[in-house]
Amino acid sequence: MDPDSLNMGKFQLELYLNELTRKLPVGFGNLGNLTSLEYFDASTNYLNGDLSEIRFLNQQVSLQLFKNEFTGELQAELDEFKKLVNVSLHTNKLTGQLSEKLGCKNVEIMSRSRPIALKPEAAQENSGMSESFGVP
């Protein structure tokens, strides 16, 4: 039976706390049903490199990549994530700001201590946010 022919709905992949190292493999986000993945948690590992391989995971509702060693610019990879509700990227070496083009305007970004609102009217509530995660 062809696994791609199964309409299995929402997918979740949890790889947290596995001491994973290295970069996400080339083509990672474009493997089979991973393009339908809605919940991805690879937090608390030693993953590194940039976030370019997650660009195909744009059906994400929740993206948890905190406590890794990711580097590079944030903005471009997340702009097309239309369903994103929760993203946690703290304790990485990422730079830049989250774009206003980020698909969902009700995204909650988890800082080290509390959620960070991305709604324009909530900008005042975001004081104390990590310098790496500015809100334009």
PDB file of C-alpha atoms in Angstrom:
ATOM      1  CA  MET A   1       0.000   0.000   0.000  1.00  0.00           C
ATOM      2  CA  ASP A   2       1.293   3.446  -0.918  1.00  0.00           C
ATOM      3  CA  PRO A   3       1.622   5.463   2.337  1.00  0.00           C
ATOM      4  CA  ASP A   4       0.939   8.695   0.430  1.00  0.00           C
ATOM      5  CA  SER A   5      -2.485   7.358  -0.582  1.00  0.00           C
ATOM      6  CA  LEU A   6      -3.614   7.183   3.045  1.00  0.00           C
ATOM      7  CA  ASN A   7      -5.485  10.283   4.105  1.00  0.00           C
ATOM      8  CA  MET A   8      -4.402  10.257   7.711  1.00  0.00           C
ATOM      9  CA  GLY A   9      -5.157  13.888   8.560  1.00  0.00           C
ATOM     10  CA  LYS A  10      -2.968  15.712  11.058  1.00  0.00           C
ATOM     11  CA  PHE A  11       0.585  14.578  11.647  1.00  0.00           C
ATOM     12  CA  GLN A  12       2.774  15.186  14.672  1.00  0.00           C
ATOM     13  CA  LEU A  13       6.509  14.513  14.934  1.00  0.00           C
ATOM     14  CA  GLU A  14       8.192  14.672  18.334  1.00  0.00           C
ATOM     15  CA  LEU A  15      11.974  14.437  18.407  1.00  0.00           C
ATOM     16  CA  TYR A  16      12.627  16.447  21.560  1.00  0.00           C
ATOM     17  CA  LEU A  17      15.232  15.454  24.173  1.00  0.00           C
ATOM     18  CA  ASN A  18      17.056  12.981  21.919  1.00  0.00           C
ATOM     19  CA  GLU A  19      20.525  14.553  21.848  1.00  0.00           C
ATOM     20  CA  LEU A  20      20.215  14.923  18.066  1.00  0.00           C
ATOM     21  CA  THR A  21      23.155  16.678  16.449  1.00  0.00           C
ATOM     22  CA  ARG A  22      24.008  18.200  13.074  1.00  0.00           C
ATOM     23  CA  LYS A  23      21.855  19.983  10.536  1.00  0.00           C
ATOM     24  CA  LEU A  24      18.397  18.960   9.406  1.00  0.00           C
ATOM     25  CA  PRO A  25      19.042  16.809   6.308  1.00  0.00           C
ATOM     26  CA  VAL A  26      18.622  18.360   2.869  1.00  0.00           C
ATOM     27  CA  GLY A  27      15.055  17.719   1.733  1.00  0.00           C
ATOM     28  CA  PHE A  28      13.873  16.960   5.282  1.00  0.00           C
ATOM     29  CA  GLY A  29      10.730  19.072   5.049  1.00  0.00           C
ATOM     30  CA  ASN A  30       9.817  17.667   1.647  1.00  0.00           C
ATOM     31  CA  LEU A  31       9.783  13.966   2.595  1.00  0.00           C
ATOM     32  CA  GLY A  32       6.500  12.158   1.932  1.00  0.00           C
ATOM     33  CA  ASN A  33       3.841  13.138   4.428  1.00  0.00           C
ATOM     34  CA  LEU A  34       6.065  15.582   6.295  1.00  0.00           C
ATOM     35  CA  THR A  35       4.599  18.279   4.068  1.00  0.00           C
ATOM     36  CA  SER A  36       1.321  17.613   5.944  1.00  0.00           C
ATOM     37  CA  LEU A  37       3.002  17.818   9.341  1.00  0.00           C
ATOM     38  CA  GLU A  38       1.186  20.206  11.687  1.00  0.00           C
ATOM     39  CA  TYR A  39       3.078  19.733  14.949  1.00  0.00           C
ATOM     40  CA  PHE A  40       6.875  19.502  14.989  1.00  0.00           C
ATOM     41  CA  ASP A  41       8.930  19.444  18.170  1.00  0.00           C
ATOM     42  CA  ALA A  42      12.682  18.990  17.902  1.00  0.00           C
ATOM     43  CA  SER A  43      13.447  21.070  20.981  1.00  0.00           C
ATOM     44  CA  THR A  44      16.241  20.497  23.459  1.00  0.00           C
ATOM     45  CA  ASN A  45      18.719  18.867  21.095  1.00  0.00           C
ATOM     46  CA  TYR A  46      21.957  20.008  19.470  1.00  0.00           C
ATOM     47  CA  LEU A  47      20.619  20.692  15.984  1.00  0.00           C
ATOM     48  CA  ASN A  48      22.427  23.419  14.076  1.00  0.00           C
ATOM     49  CA  GLY A  49      22.560  25.206  10.746  1.00  0.00           C
ATOM     50  CA  ASP A  50      19.863  27.457   9.375  1.00  0.00           C
ATOM     51  CA  LEU A  51      16.118  26.875   9.224  1.00  0.00           C
ATOM     52  CA  SER A  52      15.913  26.629   5.434  1.00  0.00           C
ATOM     53  CA  GLU A  53      14.936  22.935   5.492  1.00  0.00           C
ATOM     54  CA  ILE A  54      11.707  23.666   7.359  1.00  0.00           C
ATOM     55  CA  ARG A  55      10.382  25.876   4.534  1.00  0.00           C
ATOM     56  CA  PHE A  56       8.276  22.980   3.191  1.00  0.00           C
ATOM     57  CA  LEU A  57       6.670  22.385   6.592  1.00  0.00           C
ATOM     58  CA  ASN A  58       4.364  25.340   6.020  1.00  0.00           C
ATOM     59  CA  GLN A  59       1.250  23.537   7.326  1.00  0.00           C
ATOM     60  CA  GLN A  60       2.604  23.911  10.857  1.00  0.00           C
ATOM     61  CA  VAL A  61       0.272  24.832  13.689  1.00  0.00           C
ATOM     62  CA  SER A  62       3.009  24.424  16.302  1.00  0.00           C
ATOM     63  CA  LEU A  63       6.761  24.638  15.698  1.00  0.00           C
ATOM     64  CA  GLN A  64       9.031  23.943  18.674  1.00  0.00           C
ATOM     65  CA  LEU A  65      12.754  24.281  17.965  1.00  0.00           C
ATOM     66  CA  PHE A  66      13.957  25.892  21.190  1.00  0.00           C
ATOM     67  CA  LYS A  67      17.197  24.948  22.966  1.00  0.00           C
ATOM     68  CA  ASN A  68      19.191  24.018  19.869  1.00  0.00           C
ATOM     69  CA  GLU A  69      22.057  25.697  18.039  1.00  0.00           C
ATOM     70  CA  PHE A  70      20.261  27.001  14.941  1.00  0.00           C
ATOM     71  CA  THR A  71      21.801  30.015  13.229  1.00  0.00           C
ATOM     72  CA  GLY A  72      20.845  32.378  10.452  1.00  0.00           C
ATOM     73  CA  GLU A  73      18.027  34.728   9.584  1.00  0.00           C
ATOM     74  CA  LEU A  74      14.503  34.034  10.876  1.00  0.00           C
ATOM     75  CA  GLN A  75      12.290  35.957   8.544  1.00  0.00           C
ATOM     76  CA  ALA A  76      12.287  34.192   5.188  1.00  0.00           C
ATOM     77  CA  GLU A  77      11.599  30.670   6.418  1.00  0.00           C
ATOM     78  CA  LEU A  78       8.461  31.495   8.406  1.00  0.00           C
ATOM     79  CA  ASP A  79       6.689  33.934   6.067  1.00  0.00           C
ATOM     80  CA  GLU A  80       4.573  31.246   4.375  1.00  0.00           C
ATOM     81  CA  PHE A  81       3.397  29.454   7.517  1.00  0.00           C
ATOM     82  CA  LYS A  82      -0.287  30.391   7.249  1.00  0.00           C
ATOM     83  CA  LYS A  83      -1.611  28.119  10.035  1.00  0.00           C
ATOM     84  CA  LEU A  84       1.083  28.801  12.612  1.00  0.00           C
ATOM     85  CA  VAL A  85      -0.312  29.466  16.080  1.00  0.00           C
ATOM     86  CA  ASN A  86       2.668  28.713  18.329  1.00  0.00           C
ATOM     87  CA  VAL A  87       6.384  28.914  17.643  1.00  0.00           C
ATOM     88  CA  SER A  88       9.181  28.622  20.164  1.00  0.00           C
ATOM     89  CA  LEU A  89      12.707  29.355  18.972  1.00  0.00           C
ATOM     90  CA  HIS A  90      14.463  30.667  22.076  1.00  0.00           C
ATOM     91  CA  THR A  91      17.959  29.601  23.082  1.00  0.00           C
ATOM     92  CA  ASN A  92      19.312  29.436  19.530  1.00  0.00           C
ATOM     93  CA  LYS A  93      21.648  31.756  17.637  1.00  0.00           C
ATOM     94  CA  LEU A  94      19.047  33.142  15.253  1.00  0.00           C
ATOM     95  CA  THR A  95      19.085  36.739  14.051  1.00  0.00           C
ATOM     96  CA  GLY A  96      16.635  39.131  12.483  1.00  0.00           C
ATOM     97  CA  GLN A  97      13.040  39.939  13.159  1.00  0.00           C
ATOM     98  CA  LEU A  98       9.849  38.083  12.492  1.00  0.00           C
ATOM     99  CA  SER A  99       8.215  39.509   9.421  1.00  0.00           C
ATOM    100  CA  GLU A 100       4.869  41.267   9.360  1.00  0.00           C
ATOM    101  CA  LYS A 101       4.168  38.914   6.440  1.00  0.00           C
ATOM    102  CA  LEU A 102       4.055  35.965   8.828  1.00  0.00           C
ATOM    103  CA  GLY A 103       0.952  34.071   7.753  1.00  0.00           C
ATOM    104  CA  CYS A 104      -1.122  34.119  10.917  1.00  0.00           C
ATOM    105  CA  LYS A 105      -1.518  37.355  12.843  1.00  0.00           C
ATOM    106  CA  ASN A 106      -2.429  35.534  16.067  1.00  0.00           C
ATOM    107  CA  VAL A 107       0.907  33.778  16.467  1.00  0.00           C
ATOM    108  CA  GLU A 108       2.203  33.332  19.970  1.00  0.00           C
ATOM    109  CA  ILE A 109       5.971  33.211  20.246  1.00  0.00           C
ATOM    110  CA  MET A 110       7.332  31.728  23.398  1.00  0.00           C
ATOM    111  CA  SER A 111      10.131  33.706  24.978  1.00  0.00           C
ATOM    112  CA  ARG A 112      12.240  32.380  27.776  1.00  0.00           C
ATOM    113  CA  SER A 113       9.672  33.402  30.327  1.00  0.00           C
ATOM    114  CA  ARG A 114       6.285  34.051  28.705  1.00  0.00           C
ATOM    115  CA  PRO A 115       4.400  34.204  25.406  1.00  0.00           C
ATOM    116  CA  ILE A 116       5.172  37.100  23.085  1.00  0.00           C
ATOM    117  CA  ALA A 117       2.201  38.458  21.191  1.00  0.00           C
ATOM    118  CA  LEU A 118       2.582  39.368  17.526  1.00  0.00           C
ATOM    119  CA  LYS A 119      -0.612  41.365  17.281  1.00  0.00           C
ATOM    120  CA  PRO A 120       0.263  45.016  16.523  1.00  0.00           C
ATOM    121  CA  GLU A 121      -1.822  46.297  19.431  1.00  0.00           C
ATOM    122  CA  ALA A 122       0.096  44.041  21.835  1.00  0.00           C
ATOM    123  CA  ALA A 123       3.551  45.405  21.027  1.00  0.00           C
ATOM    124  CA  GLN A 124       3.710  47.227  24.375  1.00  0.00           C
ATOM    125  CA  GLU A 125       3.311  43.893  26.166  1.00  0.00           C
ATOM    126  CA  ASN A 126       6.496  42.548  24.594  1.00  0.00           C
ATOM    127  CA  SER A 127       9.065  44.520  26.575  1.00  0.00           C
ATOM    128  CA  GLY A 128      11.899  42.399  27.846  1.00  0.00           C
ATOM    129  CA  MET A 129      11.821  40.153  24.797  1.00  0.00           C
ATOM    130  CA  SER A 130      15.115  38.665  23.646  1.00  0.00           C
ATOM    131  CA  GLU A 131      16.969  40.997  21.274  1.00  0.00           C
ATOM    132  CA  SER A 132      17.035  38.241  18.657  1.00  0.00           C
ATOM    133  CA  PHE A 133      13.257  38.206  18.297  1.00  0.00           C
ATOM    134  CA  GLY A 134      12.212  41.776  17.575  1.00  0.00           C
ATOM    135  CA  VAL A 135       8.712  42.640  16.490  1.00  0.00           C
ATOM    136  CA  PRO A 136       8.719  45.202  13.647  1.00  0.00           C
TER     137      PRO A 136
END
